[in-house]
């Protein structure tokens, strides 16, 4: 029985939410990275992910910590969620402390079959408007599997990675950073903080580093170099686990990567907003 049957007729409508873009989440994330506090002005690239959040009640969560149901969650059984990647283009800076509106719509849904079985690819498109101006357009690609996700093999870094890339940032994520990232993004998925669950239920060798954190760090490189992003296309290829050391690399050519046991994530950027 294929997953297509569960998706027949599933076409969720448009959702609109507002957020005041308080400076508190930005201050908290800057502190988590040991960076100076962002005081007013433009929101750094991808930091809008700390806004427009949903906090469902505890009784609405499943055993994995994710909501049992949600507007853009496909109605497939025994759902396992992974973020595959996304694309963001900035049209105008988002200003901290000013109310903004996000309009979200289902962009596409597709069932594919891989080595480990069927997967549902869901793409959601977001548009964020502030003061009547379209500031950014974003597409999120999320993959959902059904059933037992165990018995997988994962590569982990076994040596310190070095690079001659002009921009570099070394990440050695610990459980404290992952806890803070989960809180800042309202992400209660247990793979990011519950080691026994991540290992025994979902088949990972340890706690999983958030994919969005890897994307945020790739976007940090040009920000710290004084460059402004016009667009970013990112893709997650293999997970990073707490305790693993990886290197975030990039440069003015617009190519970025998270490197450890091979390439864990990669991105392409355009500058000039």
PDB file of C-alpha atoms in Angstrom:
ATOM      1  CA  UNK A   1       0.000   0.000   0.000  1.00  0.00           C
ATOM      2  CA  UNK A   2       1.667   3.235  -1.152  1.00  0.00           C
ATOM      3  CA  UNK A   3       1.796   6.600   0.563  1.00  0.00           C
ATOM      4  CA  UNK A   4      -0.067   8.237  -2.324  1.00  0.00           C
ATOM      5  CA  UNK A   5      -3.371   6.992  -0.917  1.00  0.00           C
ATOM      6  CA  UNK A   6      -2.928   9.027   2.269  1.00  0.00           C
ATOM      7  CA  UNK A   7      -2.279  12.189   0.273  1.00  0.00           C
ATOM      8  CA  UNK A   8      -5.277  11.920  -2.019  1.00  0.00           C
ATOM      9  CA  UNK A   9      -7.208  15.164  -1.617  1.00  0.00           C
ATOM     10  CA  UNK A  10      -4.734  16.655   0.886  1.00  0.00           C
ATOM     11  CA  UNK A  11      -4.427  20.278  -0.154  1.00  0.00           C
ATOM     12  CA  UNK A  12      -4.071  22.530   2.898  1.00  0.00           C
ATOM     13  CA  UNK A  13      -4.975  26.172   2.367  1.00  0.00           C
ATOM     14  CA  UNK A  14      -3.016  29.364   2.884  1.00  0.00           C
ATOM     15  CA  UNK A  15      -2.008  30.386   6.421  1.00  0.00           C
ATOM     16  CA  UNK A  16      -1.212  33.937   7.556  1.00  0.00           C
ATOM     17  CA  UNK A  17       0.514  34.789  10.845  1.00  0.00           C
ATOM     18  CA  UNK A  18       2.023  37.946  12.351  1.00  0.00           C
ATOM     19  CA  UNK A  19       5.043  38.580  14.546  1.00  0.00           C
ATOM     20  CA  UNK A  20       6.394  41.723  16.194  1.00  0.00           C
ATOM     21  CA  UNK A  21      10.024  40.679  15.502  1.00  0.00           C
ATOM     22  CA  UNK A  22      11.138  41.297  19.059  1.00  0.00           C
ATOM     23  CA  UNK A  23      14.874  41.584  19.538  1.00  0.00           C
ATOM     24  CA  UNK A  24      14.916  38.967  22.320  1.00  0.00           C
ATOM     25  CA  UNK A  25      15.377  35.863  20.102  1.00  0.00           C
ATOM     26  CA  UNK A  26      18.203  37.542  18.189  1.00  0.00           C
ATOM     27  CA  UNK A  27      19.924  38.468  21.442  1.00  0.00           C
ATOM     28  CA  UNK A  28      19.556  34.879  22.658  1.00  0.00           C
ATOM     29  CA  UNK A  29      20.974  33.343  19.475  1.00  0.00           C
ATOM     30  CA  UNK A  30      23.865  35.806  19.397  1.00  0.00           C
ATOM     31  CA  UNK A  31      24.660  34.805  22.985  1.00  0.00           C
ATOM     32  CA  UNK A  32      24.517  31.107  22.051  1.00  0.00           C
ATOM     33  CA  UNK A  33      27.152  31.789  19.370  1.00  0.00           C
ATOM     34  CA  UNK A  34      29.250  34.003  21.687  1.00  0.00           C
ATOM     35  CA  UNK A  35      28.631  36.932  19.342  1.00  0.00           C
ATOM     36  CA  UNK A  36      27.768  40.573  20.122  1.00  0.00           C
ATOM     37  CA  UNK A  37      24.086  41.282  20.625  1.00  0.00           C
ATOM     38  CA  UNK A  38      22.194  42.512  17.568  1.00  0.00           C
ATOM     39  CA  UNK A  39      20.654  45.827  18.613  1.00  0.00           C
ATOM     40  CA  UNK A  40      17.869  47.040  16.345  1.00  0.00           C
ATOM     41  CA  UNK A  41      18.272  47.453  12.623  1.00  0.00           C
ATOM     42  CA  UNK A  42      18.030  44.656  10.104  1.00  0.00           C
ATOM     43  CA  UNK A  43      17.446  41.030  11.093  1.00  0.00           C
ATOM     44  CA  UNK A  44      20.503  38.917  10.126  1.00  0.00           C
ATOM     45  CA  UNK A  45      19.936  36.418   7.300  1.00  0.00           C
ATOM     46  CA  UNK A  46      17.819  33.398   8.282  1.00  0.00           C
ATOM     47  CA  UNK A  47      17.245  34.735  11.802  1.00  0.00           C
ATOM     48  CA  UNK A  48      13.565  35.097  10.929  1.00  0.00           C
ATOM     49  CA  UNK A  49      13.451  31.363  11.768  1.00  0.00           C
ATOM     50  CA  UNK A  50      13.259  32.455  15.433  1.00  0.00           C
ATOM     51  CA  UNK A  51       9.943  34.172  14.716  1.00  0.00           C
ATOM     52  CA  UNK A  52       6.446  33.137  13.528  1.00  0.00           C
ATOM     53  CA  UNK A  53       6.688  30.111  15.835  1.00  0.00           C
ATOM     54  CA  UNK A  54       3.999  27.648  16.861  1.00  0.00           C
ATOM     55  CA  UNK A  55       3.790  26.224  20.396  1.00  0.00           C
ATOM     56  CA  UNK A  56       1.161  23.460  20.420  1.00  0.00           C
ATOM     57  CA  UNK A  57       0.028  22.145  23.818  1.00  0.00           C
ATOM     58  CA  UNK A  58       1.812  19.101  25.198  1.00  0.00           C
ATOM     59  CA  UNK A  59      -1.217  16.921  24.619  1.00  0.00           C
ATOM     60  CA  UNK A  60      -1.015  17.656  20.892  1.00  0.00           C
ATOM     61  CA  UNK A  61       2.492  16.192  20.569  1.00  0.00           C
ATOM     62  CA  UNK A  62       3.386  12.666  19.519  1.00  0.00           C
ATOM     63  CA  UNK A  63       5.913  10.307  21.077  1.00  0.00           C
ATOM     64  CA  UNK A  64       8.662  11.883  18.943  1.00  0.00           C
ATOM     65  CA  UNK A  65       7.956  15.361  20.326  1.00  0.00           C
ATOM     66  CA  UNK A  66       6.489  16.588  17.034  1.00  0.00           C
ATOM     67  CA  UNK A  67       2.865  17.684  16.713  1.00  0.00           C
ATOM     68  CA  UNK A  68       0.514  14.796  15.959  1.00  0.00           C
ATOM     69  CA  UNK A  69      -1.230  16.984  13.388  1.00  0.00           C
ATOM     70  CA  UNK A  70      -0.445  20.255  11.694  1.00  0.00           C
ATOM     71  CA  UNK A  71      -1.546  22.371   8.774  1.00  0.00           C
ATOM     72  CA  UNK A  72       1.335  21.362   6.481  1.00  0.00           C
ATOM     73  CA  UNK A  73       2.070  17.942   8.016  1.00  0.00           C
ATOM     74  CA  UNK A  74       1.099  15.228   5.508  1.00  0.00           C
ATOM     75  CA  UNK A  75      -1.393  12.647   6.845  1.00  0.00           C
ATOM     76  CA  UNK A  76       0.911   9.614   6.549  1.00  0.00           C
ATOM     77  CA  UNK A  77       1.205   6.945   9.294  1.00  0.00           C
ATOM     78  CA  UNK A  78       4.211   6.651  11.634  1.00  0.00           C
ATOM     79  CA  UNK A  79       5.618   9.864  10.230  1.00  0.00           C
ATOM     80  CA  UNK A  80       9.397  10.572  10.460  1.00  0.00           C
ATOM     81  CA  UNK A  81      10.432  14.126   9.520  1.00  0.00           C
ATOM     82  CA  UNK A  82      13.693  15.433   8.027  1.00  0.00           C
ATOM     83  CA  UNK A  83      14.467  18.856   6.585  1.00  0.00           C
ATOM     84  CA  UNK A  84      15.987  18.426   3.125  1.00  0.00           C
ATOM     85  CA  UNK A  85      16.857  22.027   2.272  1.00  0.00           C
ATOM     86  CA  UNK A  86      15.391  25.227   0.982  1.00  0.00           C
ATOM     87  CA  UNK A  87      15.770  28.488  -0.877  1.00  0.00           C
ATOM     88  CA  UNK A  88      15.518  32.069   0.361  1.00  0.00           C
ATOM     89  CA  UNK A  89      15.635  35.321  -1.577  1.00  0.00           C
ATOM     90  CA  UNK A  90      15.728  38.673   0.187  1.00  0.00           C
ATOM     91  CA  UNK A  91      14.000  41.646  -1.443  1.00  0.00           C
ATOM     92  CA  UNK A  92      14.332  44.157   1.415  1.00  0.00           C
ATOM     93  CA  UNK A  93      15.753  44.009   4.964  1.00  0.00           C
ATOM     94  CA  UNK A  94      13.452  42.825   7.755  1.00  0.00           C
ATOM     95  CA  UNK A  95      13.626  45.336  10.598  1.00  0.00           C
ATOM     96  CA  UNK A  96      13.698  44.231  14.226  1.00  0.00           C
ATOM     97  CA  UNK A  97      10.938  45.625  16.411  1.00  0.00           C
ATOM     98  CA  UNK A  98       8.447  46.119  13.569  1.00  0.00           C
ATOM     99  CA  UNK A  99       5.443  43.888  12.966  1.00  0.00           C
ATOM    100  CA  UNK A 100       5.672  41.573   9.967  1.00  0.00           C
ATOM    101  CA  UNK A 101       3.272  39.148   8.291  1.00  0.00           C
ATOM    102  CA  UNK A 102       4.128  35.717   6.922  1.00  0.00           C
ATOM    103  CA  UNK A 103       1.869  34.089   4.329  1.00  0.00           C
ATOM    104  CA  UNK A 104       2.461  30.351   3.822  1.00  0.00           C
ATOM    105  CA  UNK A 105       1.112  28.017   1.156  1.00  0.00           C
ATOM    106  CA  UNK A 106       1.698  24.464  -0.025  1.00  0.00           C
ATOM    107  CA  UNK A 107       3.987  24.675  -3.049  1.00  0.00           C
ATOM    108  CA  UNK A 108       4.149  20.981  -3.893  1.00  0.00           C
ATOM    109  CA  UNK A 109       3.914  17.421  -2.615  1.00  0.00           C
ATOM    110  CA  UNK A 110       5.496  14.372  -4.245  1.00  0.00           C
ATOM    111  CA  UNK A 111       6.048  10.721  -3.324  1.00  0.00           C
ATOM    112  CA  UNK A 112       9.446   9.277  -4.251  1.00  0.00           C
ATOM    113  CA  UNK A 113      10.982   5.874  -3.676  1.00  0.00           C
ATOM    114  CA  UNK A 114      14.562   5.556  -2.418  1.00  0.00           C
ATOM    115  CA  UNK A 115      16.829   2.815  -1.077  1.00  0.00           C
ATOM    116  CA  UNK A 116      15.012   2.848   2.253  1.00  0.00           C
ATOM    117  CA  UNK A 117      11.474   2.976   0.887  1.00  0.00           C
ATOM    118  CA  UNK A 118       8.909   5.620   0.007  1.00  0.00           C
ATOM    119  CA  UNK A 119       9.323   9.246   0.993  1.00  0.00           C
ATOM    120  CA  UNK A 120       6.955  12.204   0.806  1.00  0.00           C
ATOM    121  CA  UNK A 121       8.556  15.493  -0.248  1.00  0.00           C
ATOM    122  CA  UNK A 122       6.599  18.542   0.878  1.00  0.00           C
ATOM    123  CA  UNK A 123       7.534  22.075  -0.204  1.00  0.00           C
ATOM    124  CA  UNK A 124       5.995  25.044   1.601  1.00  0.00           C
ATOM    125  CA  UNK A 125       6.402  28.591   0.287  1.00  0.00           C
ATOM    126  CA  UNK A 126       6.535  31.589   2.630  1.00  0.00           C
ATOM    127  CA  UNK A 127       6.345  35.294   1.854  1.00  0.00           C
ATOM    128  CA  UNK A 128       7.194  37.777   4.609  1.00  0.00           C
ATOM    129  CA  UNK A 129       5.856  41.325   4.314  1.00  0.00           C
ATOM    130  CA  UNK A 130       6.683  44.286   6.553  1.00  0.00           C
ATOM    131  CA  UNK A 131       5.154  47.731   6.194  1.00  0.00           C
ATOM    132  CA  UNK A 132       3.533  46.688   2.929  1.00  0.00           C
ATOM    133  CA  UNK A 133       6.900  45.665   1.423  1.00  0.00           C
ATOM    134  CA  UNK A 134       7.723  42.082   0.410  1.00  0.00           C
ATOM    135  CA  UNK A 135      10.966  41.422   2.287  1.00  0.00           C
ATOM    136  CA  UNK A 136      11.698  37.774   1.584  1.00  0.00           C
ATOM    137  CA  UNK A 137      10.428  34.739  -0.278  1.00  0.00           C
ATOM    138  CA  UNK A 138      11.292  31.292   1.013  1.00  0.00           C
ATOM    139  CA  UNK A 139      10.682  27.670   0.111  1.00  0.00           C
ATOM    140  CA  UNK A 140      11.194  24.839   2.621  1.00  0.00           C
ATOM    141  CA  UNK A 141      11.668  21.237   1.467  1.00  0.00           C
ATOM    142  CA  UNK A 142      10.768  18.653   4.109  1.00  0.00           C
ATOM    143  CA  UNK A 143      10.952  14.868   3.704  1.00  0.00           C
ATOM    144  CA  UNK A 144       8.668  12.468   5.551  1.00  0.00           C
ATOM    145  CA  UNK A 145       9.173   8.725   5.878  1.00  0.00           C
ATOM    146  CA  UNK A 146       6.670   6.221   7.164  1.00  0.00           C
ATOM    147  CA  UNK A 147       7.432   3.412   9.586  1.00  0.00           C
ATOM    148  CA  UNK A 148      10.614   2.110  11.207  1.00  0.00           C
ATOM    149  CA  UNK A 149      13.618   4.307  10.389  1.00  0.00           C
ATOM    150  CA  UNK A 150      16.254   2.195  12.127  1.00  0.00           C
ATOM    151  CA  UNK A 151      19.093   0.054  10.722  1.00  0.00           C
ATOM    152  CA  UNK A 152      20.815   2.914   8.937  1.00  0.00           C
ATOM    153  CA  UNK A 153      24.543   3.605   8.707  1.00  0.00           C
ATOM    154  CA  UNK A 154      26.009   7.071   9.326  1.00  0.00           C
ATOM    155  CA  UNK A 155      29.476   8.455   8.660  1.00  0.00           C
ATOM    156  CA  UNK A 156      31.054  10.523  11.423  1.00  0.00           C
ATOM    157  CA  UNK A 157      34.232  12.652  11.337  1.00  0.00           C
ATOM    158  CA  UNK A 158      37.285  10.722  12.504  1.00  0.00           C
ATOM    159  CA  UNK A 159      39.848  13.502  12.126  1.00  0.00           C
ATOM    160  CA  UNK A 160      40.066  17.286  12.350  1.00  0.00           C
ATOM    161  CA  UNK A 161      39.087  18.886   9.046  1.00  0.00           C
ATOM    162  CA  UNK A 162      41.249  21.681   7.624  1.00  0.00           C
ATOM    163  CA  UNK A 163      40.501  23.997   4.699  1.00  0.00           C
ATOM    164  CA  UNK A 164      42.046  26.887   2.786  1.00  0.00           C
ATOM    165  CA  UNK A 165      38.641  28.571   2.330  1.00  0.00           C
ATOM    166  CA  UNK A 166      38.819  32.320   3.053  1.00  0.00           C
ATOM    167  CA  UNK A 167      35.841  32.165   5.437  1.00  0.00           C
ATOM    168  CA  UNK A 168      35.735  29.489   8.127  1.00  0.00           C
ATOM    169  CA  UNK A 169      33.840  28.704  11.304  1.00  0.00           C
ATOM    170  CA  UNK A 170      34.489  25.595  13.377  1.00  0.00           C
ATOM    171  CA  UNK A 171      31.499  23.928  15.026  1.00  0.00           C
ATOM    172  CA  UNK A 172      31.719  21.498  17.925  1.00  0.00           C
ATOM    173  CA  UNK A 173      28.058  21.411  18.938  1.00  0.00           C
ATOM    174  CA  UNK A 174      27.309  20.265  22.454  1.00  0.00           C
ATOM    175  CA  UNK A 175      23.999  19.443  24.114  1.00  0.00           C
ATOM    176  CA  UNK A 176      23.716  22.948  25.572  1.00  0.00           C
ATOM    177  CA  UNK A 177      23.841  24.620  22.148  1.00  0.00           C
ATOM    178  CA  UNK A 178      21.319  22.118  20.766  1.00  0.00           C
ATOM    179  CA  UNK A 179      18.998  22.724  23.723  1.00  0.00           C
ATOM    180  CA  UNK A 180      19.116  26.466  23.106  1.00  0.00           C
ATOM    181  CA  UNK A 181      18.528  25.988  19.376  1.00  0.00           C
ATOM    182  CA  UNK A 182      15.499  23.782  20.051  1.00  0.00           C
ATOM    183  CA  UNK A 183      14.049  26.395  22.398  1.00  0.00           C
ATOM    184  CA  UNK A 184      14.668  29.281  19.987  1.00  0.00           C
ATOM    185  CA  UNK A 185      12.891  27.491  17.120  1.00  0.00           C
ATOM    186  CA  UNK A 186      10.105  25.803  19.166  1.00  0.00           C
ATOM    187  CA  UNK A 187      11.446  22.472  17.935  1.00  0.00           C
ATOM    188  CA  UNK A 188      10.513  19.707  20.365  1.00  0.00           C
ATOM    189  CA  UNK A 189      11.695  16.819  18.162  1.00  0.00           C
ATOM    190  CA  UNK A 190      13.415  14.488  20.625  1.00  0.00           C
ATOM    191  CA  UNK A 191      16.289  13.570  18.297  1.00  0.00           C
ATOM    192  CA  UNK A 192      17.861  16.942  19.192  1.00  0.00           C
ATOM    193  CA  UNK A 193      18.007  16.462  22.969  1.00  0.00           C
ATOM    194  CA  UNK A 194      17.007  12.924  24.015  1.00  0.00           C
ATOM    195  CA  UNK A 195      19.962  10.644  23.274  1.00  0.00           C
ATOM    196  CA  UNK A 196      18.273   7.346  24.192  1.00  0.00           C
ATOM    197  CA  UNK A 197      15.281   8.198  22.000  1.00  0.00           C
ATOM    198  CA  UNK A 198      17.481   9.288  19.073  1.00  0.00           C
ATOM    199  CA  UNK A 199      19.507   6.076  19.317  1.00  0.00           C
ATOM    200  CA  UNK A 200      16.952   3.430  20.291  1.00  0.00           C
ATOM    201  CA  UNK A 201      13.846   4.661  18.459  1.00  0.00           C
ATOM    202  CA  UNK A 202      15.004   6.600  15.409  1.00  0.00           C
ATOM    203  CA  UNK A 203      18.240   4.692  14.830  1.00  0.00           C
ATOM    204  CA  UNK A 204      20.787   7.524  15.092  1.00  0.00           C
ATOM    205  CA  UNK A 205      24.153   7.037  16.814  1.00  0.00           C
ATOM    206  CA  UNK A 206      23.501  10.078  19.026  1.00  0.00           C
ATOM    207  CA  UNK A 207      21.726  13.401  19.358  1.00  0.00           C
ATOM    208  CA  UNK A 208      21.291  15.126  15.988  1.00  0.00           C
ATOM    209  CA  UNK A 209      22.443  18.699  15.266  1.00  0.00           C
ATOM    210  CA  UNK A 210      19.602  20.768  13.789  1.00  0.00           C
ATOM    211  CA  UNK A 211      19.843  21.164  10.028  1.00  0.00           C
ATOM    212  CA  UNK A 212      18.724  24.816  10.266  1.00  0.00           C
ATOM    213  CA  UNK A 213      21.651  25.500  12.602  1.00  0.00           C
ATOM    214  CA  UNK A 214      24.031  24.372   9.855  1.00  0.00           C
ATOM    215  CA  UNK A 215      22.304  26.697   7.377  1.00  0.00           C
ATOM    216  CA  UNK A 216      22.421  29.585   9.862  1.00  0.00           C
ATOM    217  CA  UNK A 217      26.157  29.085  10.319  1.00  0.00           C
ATOM    218  CA  UNK A 218      26.745  29.040   6.562  1.00  0.00           C
ATOM    219  CA  UNK A 219      24.846  32.347   6.392  1.00  0.00           C
ATOM    220  CA  UNK A 220      26.944  33.675   9.291  1.00  0.00           C
ATOM    221  CA  UNK A 221      30.152  33.528   7.251  1.00  0.00           C
ATOM    222  CA  UNK A 222      29.261  36.291   4.773  1.00  0.00           C
ATOM    223  CA  UNK A 223      27.575  38.347   7.511  1.00  0.00           C
ATOM    224  CA  UNK A 224      30.748  38.348   9.578  1.00  0.00           C
ATOM    225  CA  UNK A 225      32.724  39.229   6.441  1.00  0.00           C
ATOM    226  CA  UNK A 226      30.516  42.283   5.822  1.00  0.00           C
ATOM    227  CA  UNK A 227      28.663  40.833   2.804  1.00  0.00           C
ATOM    228  CA  UNK A 228      24.879  41.028   2.398  1.00  0.00           C
ATOM    229  CA  UNK A 229      22.984  38.042   1.057  1.00  0.00           C
ATOM    230  CA  UNK A 230      20.559  38.426  -1.823  1.00  0.00           C
ATOM    231  CA  UNK A 231      19.690  34.720  -1.995  1.00  0.00           C
ATOM    232  CA  UNK A 232      20.703  31.411  -0.472  1.00  0.00           C
ATOM    233  CA  UNK A 233      20.015  27.880  -1.675  1.00  0.00           C
ATOM    234  CA  UNK A 234      20.965  25.198   0.848  1.00  0.00           C
ATOM    235  CA  UNK A 235      20.778  21.413   1.038  1.00  0.00           C
ATOM    236  CA  UNK A 236      21.379  18.939   3.852  1.00  0.00           C
ATOM    237  CA  UNK A 237      23.158  15.762   2.778  1.00  0.00           C
ATOM    238  CA  UNK A 238      24.012  13.827   5.960  1.00  0.00           C
ATOM    239  CA  UNK A 239      23.449  14.535   9.658  1.00  0.00           C
ATOM    240  CA  UNK A 240      25.930  15.932  12.143  1.00  0.00           C
ATOM    241  CA  UNK A 241      25.821  14.559  15.696  1.00  0.00           C
ATOM    242  CA  UNK A 242      26.507  16.222  19.035  1.00  0.00           C
ATOM    243  CA  UNK A 243      30.185  15.974  19.885  1.00  0.00           C
ATOM    244  CA  UNK A 244      31.331  15.793  16.261  1.00  0.00           C
ATOM    245  CA  UNK A 245      33.580  18.594  15.045  1.00  0.00           C
ATOM    246  CA  UNK A 246      32.804  19.997  11.600  1.00  0.00           C
ATOM    247  CA  UNK A 247      34.075  22.980   9.650  1.00  0.00           C
ATOM    248  CA  UNK A 248      31.792  25.542   8.017  1.00  0.00           C
ATOM    249  CA  UNK A 249      33.521  26.963   4.940  1.00  0.00           C
ATOM    250  CA  UNK A 250      32.805  29.512   2.244  1.00  0.00           C
ATOM    251  CA  UNK A 251      34.019  32.519   0.356  1.00  0.00           C
ATOM    252  CA  UNK A 252      33.175  35.420  -1.958  1.00  0.00           C
ATOM    253  CA  UNK A 253      32.490  32.970  -4.798  1.00  0.00           C
ATOM    254  CA  UNK A 254      29.200  32.101  -3.047  1.00  0.00           C
ATOM    255  CA  UNK A 255      29.961  28.439  -2.366  1.00  0.00           C
ATOM    256  CA  UNK A 256      29.474  27.154   1.186  1.00  0.00           C
ATOM    257  CA  UNK A 257      29.726  23.769   2.893  1.00  0.00           C
ATOM    258  CA  UNK A 258      29.717  22.035   6.249  1.00  0.00           C
ATOM    259  CA  UNK A 259      32.560  19.512   6.098  1.00  0.00           C
ATOM    260  CA  UNK A 260      33.332  16.638   8.458  1.00  0.00           C
ATOM    261  CA  UNK A 261      32.802  13.072   7.268  1.00  0.00           C
ATOM    262  CA  UNK A 262      32.543  14.391   3.728  1.00  0.00           C
ATOM    263  CA  UNK A 263      30.014  17.126   3.019  1.00  0.00           C
ATOM    264  CA  UNK A 264      27.141  17.332   5.515  1.00  0.00           C
ATOM    265  CA  UNK A 265      25.483  20.431   4.044  1.00  0.00           C
ATOM    266  CA  UNK A 266      26.123  22.808   1.182  1.00  0.00           C
ATOM    267  CA  UNK A 267      24.797  26.130  -0.058  1.00  0.00           C
ATOM    268  CA  UNK A 268      25.019  28.565  -2.923  1.00  0.00           C
ATOM    269  CA  UNK A 269      24.679  32.284  -2.306  1.00  0.00           C
ATOM    270  CA  UNK A 270      24.286  35.484  -4.248  1.00  0.00           C
ATOM    271  CA  UNK A 271      25.308  38.779  -2.674  1.00  0.00           C
ATOM    272  CA  UNK A 272      24.184  42.356  -3.057  1.00  0.00           C
ATOM    273  CA  UNK A 273      20.933  43.074  -1.204  1.00  0.00           C
TER     274      UNK A 273
END
